């Protein structure tokens, strides 16, 4: 325990675990009360010691928290009831400092990036946790702190997503959870998880799940979902919707003659030609099957889908394959069929798709390299 000074010039020494110690100097008039921990001053000789609450926390309480904070692989910040950082591990320091300061990069007056001398690692102890929060989270946190003082319930909050403003002035999306420590002085552990990596992984997984790996167009799963969504939206608003199906003519012969590797290159070139023919960003081009492609055209009538089909035909007929080692005489054509829903002509999106498929087979039966509409 902290020894009580006998006169105004008295001093006390608080011995910690091991050989390290913290020397406290005070007078009778300046001794901190148990309810005014922020006025305590001392000379610190420990490298990882709280600045404001050491005089009120028993070492038996503090030591396990220190060990936990240092050993956890998560970024952890421990704050007092005022939001002042009392303990922090290296993971949290690296996260809150930001990549720019961690890399020692700065911008010179001429606007060019330069590398500074290595900076000393900041401890961040004694700073206010609230300074890293953006609105409205900052105000919400202040409100929670006030409620924790006046209410019976502790300040415990499950993981929630938010954005932090780092020391390098950049923003980072994180997940934050708060746990209350019922000690003699209220303490709160804030666990911070960087969402940057997880969101990049999610984006990558979503791309893999929704994209045809060869052509980079939407896959069949996305096509089916988009067709249903656009169908519902267009029919609700009484707008037209069209579907265009595209099939490569005699592609099996191409594969057998030139091999599947060049056949894959051919599919990729045709996919780019189809994608470049889309009239607007609302349309979806997808690989429908082996050598079949499909386009969903919301708010497009029969005339507009016919124009798109002719552009697709031209772009594909203009393709050359010398860049993949084939003769200039090699060419590939496609057959196309389309159908449009206008004023309740088809009852379901499946019926619309079947109508376009029927038109496609008519185009193939009529000699290929043709466009056929289901009227």
XYZ file of C-alpha atoms in Angstrom:
375
model
C 0.000 0.000 0.000
C 0.936 3.656 -0.448
C 2.518 5.029 2.754
C 0.885 8.138 4.259
C 3.327 11.106 4.493
C 3.819 12.633 7.961
C 4.573 16.207 6.842
C 4.232 18.483 3.839
C 7.611 17.448 2.443
C 7.046 13.719 2.848
C 7.482 11.334 -0.059
C 6.331 7.749 -0.655
C 7.725 4.894 -2.701
C 5.481 2.241 -4.263
C 7.382 -0.979 -4.980
C 6.133 -3.099 -7.873
C 6.773 -6.731 -8.810
C 10.476 -7.319 -9.431
C 13.122 -4.665 -9.037
C 11.302 -1.826 -10.843
C 9.645 0.859 -8.757
C 7.507 3.967 -9.189
C 8.409 6.956 -7.014
C 5.535 9.210 -5.952
C 6.084 12.696 -4.566
C 3.252 14.600 -2.932
C 2.227 16.864 -0.065
C -0.613 16.533 2.411
C -2.522 19.209 0.590
C -2.028 17.569 -2.770
C -2.712 13.949 -1.906
C -5.114 12.430 -4.458
C -8.499 11.353 -3.227
C -10.050 8.084 -4.312
C -12.523 9.967 -6.521
C -9.991 12.271 -8.220
C -7.453 9.997 -9.840
C -6.620 12.416 -12.654
C -4.658 14.750 -10.285
C -2.061 12.095 -9.331
C 1.496 12.787 -10.531
C 4.576 10.632 -10.281
C 7.948 9.813 -11.835
C 7.627 6.639 -13.910
C 10.413 4.113 -14.166
C 8.322 1.333 -15.710
C 8.060 1.203 -19.496
C 4.487 -0.141 -19.503
C 2.764 1.420 -16.479
C -0.539 3.347 -16.427
C -0.156 7.074 -15.909
C -3.288 7.865 -13.954
C -4.650 4.888 -12.051
C -1.574 3.110 -10.665
C -2.117 4.681 -7.236
C -5.615 3.211 -6.982
C -5.164 -0.220 -8.522
C -3.701 -2.979 -6.429
C -0.814 -4.749 -8.091
C -2.670 -8.037 -7.800
C -5.409 -6.537 -9.988
C -3.154 -4.763 -12.446
C -0.613 -7.486 -13.171
C -3.014 -10.024 -14.781
C -4.431 -7.280 -17.019
C -0.938 -6.318 -18.162
C -0.095 -9.916 -18.954
C -3.352 -10.425 -20.852
C -2.943 -7.259 -22.907
C 0.639 -8.157 -23.862
C -0.093 -11.777 -24.749
C -3.247 -11.320 -26.821
C -2.792 -11.360 -30.581
C -5.667 -8.890 -30.968
C -5.194 -5.126 -30.756
C -6.239 -4.247 -27.186
C -6.545 -0.884 -25.463
C -7.427 -0.571 -21.759
C -8.932 2.758 -20.710
C -10.231 4.226 -17.472
C -13.721 5.624 -16.954
C -12.666 8.907 -18.587
C -11.456 7.209 -21.770
C -7.767 7.744 -20.964
C -5.550 4.993 -22.340
C -3.884 3.133 -19.464
C -2.569 -0.007 -21.163
C -2.027 -0.824 -24.828
C -0.250 -3.625 -26.666
C 1.956 -3.407 -29.745
C -0.814 -4.610 -32.065
C -3.024 -1.708 -31.017
C -0.156 0.777 -31.330
C 0.605 -0.369 -34.877
C -3.074 -0.132 -35.802
C -3.750 3.302 -34.282
C -0.526 4.890 -35.548
C -1.393 4.043 -39.161
C 0.579 2.668 -42.089
C 2.045 6.003 -43.175
C 3.707 6.731 -39.837
C 4.662 3.063 -39.370
C 6.500 3.196 -42.710
C 8.154 6.488 -41.711
C 6.888 8.146 -44.843
C 6.223 11.846 -45.065
C 5.512 14.406 -47.748
C 8.088 17.111 -48.331
C 7.136 20.745 -49.148
C 7.647 20.033 -52.846
C 4.955 17.358 -52.664
C 7.342 14.434 -53.115
C 7.361 11.437 -50.821
C 10.473 10.996 -48.695
C 11.624 8.697 -45.927
C 12.270 10.188 -42.521
C 14.671 9.017 -39.844
C 13.236 6.159 -37.789
C 10.759 7.573 -35.270
C 10.530 6.333 -31.718
C 7.558 4.075 -31.121
C 4.764 6.040 -29.412
C 3.234 4.492 -26.308
C -0.115 6.295 -26.711
C -0.607 5.881 -22.957
C -2.318 8.926 -21.484
C -4.117 9.807 -24.724
C -7.892 9.930 -24.978
C -9.444 6.966 -26.764
C -12.228 9.241 -28.014
C -9.806 11.168 -30.225
C -9.640 8.169 -32.573
C -13.409 7.990 -33.004
C -15.396 9.738 -35.720
C -18.900 11.073 -35.397
C -21.446 9.814 -34.612
C -19.475 7.085 -32.800
C -17.606 9.629 -30.685
C -20.840 11.115 -29.284
C -22.311 7.639 -28.786
C -19.235 6.572 -26.840
C -19.431 9.642 -24.606
C -23.084 8.891 -23.969
C -22.281 5.285 -23.051
C -19.608 6.449 -20.593
C -22.079 8.786 -18.901
C -24.697 6.048 -18.711
C -22.167 3.659 -17.184
C -21.535 6.146 -14.351
C -25.175 6.835 -13.566
C -26.749 3.467 -14.360
C -26.443 0.062 -12.821
C -25.441 -1.757 -15.992
C -21.708 -1.985 -16.866
C -20.268 -0.697 -20.111
C -20.157 -3.984 -22.059
C -20.793 -3.919 -25.793
C -20.573 -6.725 -28.356
C -18.520 -6.297 -31.545
C -19.719 -3.456 -33.754
C -18.275 -2.011 -36.953
C -16.997 1.542 -36.950
C -14.309 3.743 -38.503
C -11.260 5.080 -36.652
C -9.265 8.205 -37.462
C -5.621 7.166 -37.106
C -2.607 9.236 -36.118
C -1.489 9.478 -39.757
C -4.884 11.115 -40.556
C -6.110 8.085 -42.497
C -9.350 6.237 -41.761
C -9.617 2.522 -41.059
C -12.700 0.328 -40.863
C -12.596 -1.772 -37.713
C -14.711 -3.890 -35.418
C -14.707 -2.795 -31.771
C -15.939 -4.558 -28.628
C -15.874 -3.189 -25.066
C -15.578 -5.227 -21.873
C -15.937 -3.814 -18.358
C -13.435 -4.861 -15.670
C -15.042 -4.709 -12.221
C -11.935 -3.475 -10.392
C -11.538 -1.000 -7.559
C -11.148 1.619 -10.283
C -13.376 1.083 -13.373
C -11.381 -0.128 -16.359
C -12.548 -1.060 -19.845
C -10.823 -3.317 -22.367
C -11.394 -2.290 -25.990
C -10.607 -4.995 -28.546
C -10.051 -3.679 -32.084
C -10.102 -5.870 -35.174
C -8.899 -4.484 -38.490
C -11.536 -5.242 -41.133
C -9.354 -4.273 -44.109
C -7.996 -7.786 -44.681
C -11.366 -9.448 -44.116
C -13.123 -7.107 -46.526
C -10.489 -7.694 -49.179
C -10.895 -11.433 -48.708
C -14.677 -11.108 -48.838
C -14.429 -9.071 -52.027
C -12.158 -11.698 -53.553
C -14.453 -14.546 -52.531
C -17.491 -12.685 -53.863
C -15.712 -12.148 -57.173
C -14.796 -15.823 -57.414
C -18.354 -16.861 -56.580
C -19.976 -14.518 -59.094
C -17.545 -14.463 -62.024
C -16.792 -16.988 -64.718
C -13.112 -17.721 -64.172
C -12.267 -17.991 -67.880
C -14.139 -15.106 -69.486
C -14.474 -12.815 -66.408
C -18.121 -12.272 -67.272
C -20.890 -12.970 -64.771
C -21.490 -16.671 -64.225
C -24.737 -18.614 -64.536
C -25.610 -18.129 -60.859
C -25.425 -14.355 -61.179
C -27.311 -14.427 -64.468
C -30.231 -16.326 -62.929
C -30.397 -13.987 -59.922
C -30.070 -10.825 -62.032
C -32.746 -11.981 -64.454
C -35.220 -12.530 -61.636
C -34.368 -9.215 -59.956
C -34.653 -7.193 -63.172
C -37.800 -9.034 -64.160
C -39.474 -8.136 -60.886
C -38.339 -4.520 -61.026
C -39.280 -3.939 -64.671
C -42.662 -5.616 -64.484
C -43.547 -3.737 -61.289
C -42.735 -0.459 -63.041
C -44.296 -1.602 -66.345
C -41.019 -1.261 -68.197
C -39.752 -3.615 -70.919
C -37.023 -6.178 -70.331
C -35.176 -8.180 -72.986
C -32.926 -11.239 -73.069
C -30.346 -11.982 -75.789
C -28.802 -15.462 -76.096
C -25.596 -15.957 -78.110
C -24.134 -19.273 -79.259
C -20.782 -19.696 -81.043
C -21.215 -21.447 -84.385
C -19.387 -24.780 -84.824
C -17.225 -24.216 -81.752
C -16.605 -27.958 -81.335
C -14.933 -27.999 -84.746
C -12.749 -25.046 -83.688
C -11.719 -26.883 -80.510
C -11.000 -30.126 -82.329
C -8.924 -28.387 -85.009
C -6.935 -25.897 -82.921
C -7.042 -27.398 -79.437
C -8.746 -26.427 -76.193
C -6.100 -23.899 -75.170
C -6.722 -21.778 -78.277
C -10.403 -22.518 -77.816
C -10.228 -20.848 -74.399
C -8.505 -17.815 -75.939
C -11.273 -17.667 -78.512
C -13.918 -17.660 -75.762
C -12.109 -14.839 -73.991
C -11.926 -12.706 -77.147
C -15.619 -13.238 -77.870
C -16.511 -12.391 -74.263
C -14.701 -9.049 -74.585
C -16.499 -8.339 -77.863
C -19.871 -9.049 -76.222
C -19.040 -6.938 -73.189
C -18.039 -3.997 -75.389
C -21.416 -4.190 -77.152
C -23.554 -3.537 -74.062
C -25.633 -0.356 -74.398
C -25.379 0.674 -70.720
C -24.114 -0.381 -67.303
C -27.503 -1.774 -66.237
C -27.135 -4.658 -68.699
C -25.549 -7.908 -67.559
C -23.411 -10.079 -69.819
C -22.835 -13.636 -68.625
C -21.370 -16.916 -69.738
C -24.495 -19.042 -69.890
C -22.919 -22.379 -70.740
C -19.887 -23.870 -72.544
C -19.956 -21.731 -75.718
C -23.180 -19.893 -74.933
C -23.460 -16.332 -73.654
C -26.438 -14.292 -72.510
C -27.284 -10.642 -71.994
C -30.009 -9.237 -69.715
C -31.222 -5.840 -70.896
C -33.578 -4.157 -68.423
C -35.734 -1.273 -69.726
C -34.838 -2.247 -73.320
C -37.477 -3.070 -75.933
C -37.293 -5.344 -79.001
C -35.772 -2.642 -81.195
C -32.983 -1.900 -78.735
C -32.081 -5.555 -78.208
C -32.031 -6.062 -81.995
C -29.542 -3.189 -82.331
C -27.362 -4.723 -79.622
C -27.462 -8.113 -81.338
C -26.295 -6.579 -84.620
C -23.432 -4.835 -82.839
C -22.431 -8.111 -81.178
C -22.497 -9.838 -84.560
C -20.314 -7.139 -86.153
C -17.782 -7.046 -83.309
C -17.378 -10.828 -83.315
C -17.171 -11.097 -87.112
C -14.445 -8.443 -87.071
C -12.274 -10.429 -84.654
C -8.968 -11.827 -85.865
C -6.966 -14.595 -84.230
C -3.459 -13.953 -85.491
C -2.487 -12.794 -81.992
C -2.978 -16.379 -80.759
C -1.038 -17.902 -83.636
C -3.815 -18.642 -86.131
C -4.033 -17.713 -89.795
C -5.706 -14.470 -90.849
C -8.386 -16.475 -92.649
C -9.703 -17.974 -89.394
C -13.022 -16.472 -88.340
C -15.752 -17.297 -85.846
C -19.425 -16.372 -86.051
C -22.343 -16.549 -83.592
C -26.054 -17.222 -83.783
C -28.373 -15.120 -81.637
C -31.949 -15.215 -80.402
C -33.775 -12.608 -78.349
C -37.163 -11.985 -76.750
C -38.696 -8.970 -75.008
C -41.313 -8.696 -72.302
C -43.701 -5.819 -73.003
C -47.147 -5.356 -71.459
C -47.462 -8.853 -69.991
C -46.484 -10.873 -73.040
C -44.680 -13.421 -70.810
C -45.881 -14.426 -67.377
C -42.485 -15.297 -65.856
C -38.785 -14.649 -66.402
C -38.381 -18.346 -67.255
C -40.945 -17.994 -70.046
C -39.014 -15.019 -71.420
C -35.766 -16.989 -71.340
C -37.379 -19.959 -73.098
C -38.671 -17.650 -75.829
C -35.167 -16.296 -76.448
C -33.814 -19.853 -76.511
C -36.394 -20.842 -79.126
C -35.385 -17.869 -81.249
C -31.722 -18.885 -80.931
C -32.355 -22.377 -82.268
C -34.286 -20.936 -85.182
C -31.284 -18.780 -86.043
C -29.039 -21.849 -85.973
C -31.516 -23.833 -88.084
C -31.704 -21.039 -90.630
C -27.971 -21.281 -91.398
C -26.148 -19.751 -88.375
C -24.447 -16.354 -88.138
C -27.971 -14.987 -87.869
C -30.208 -13.072 -85.467
C -33.721 -14.252 -84.753
C -36.421 -12.640 -82.614
C -39.277 -14.404 -80.830
C -42.299 -12.224 -81.566
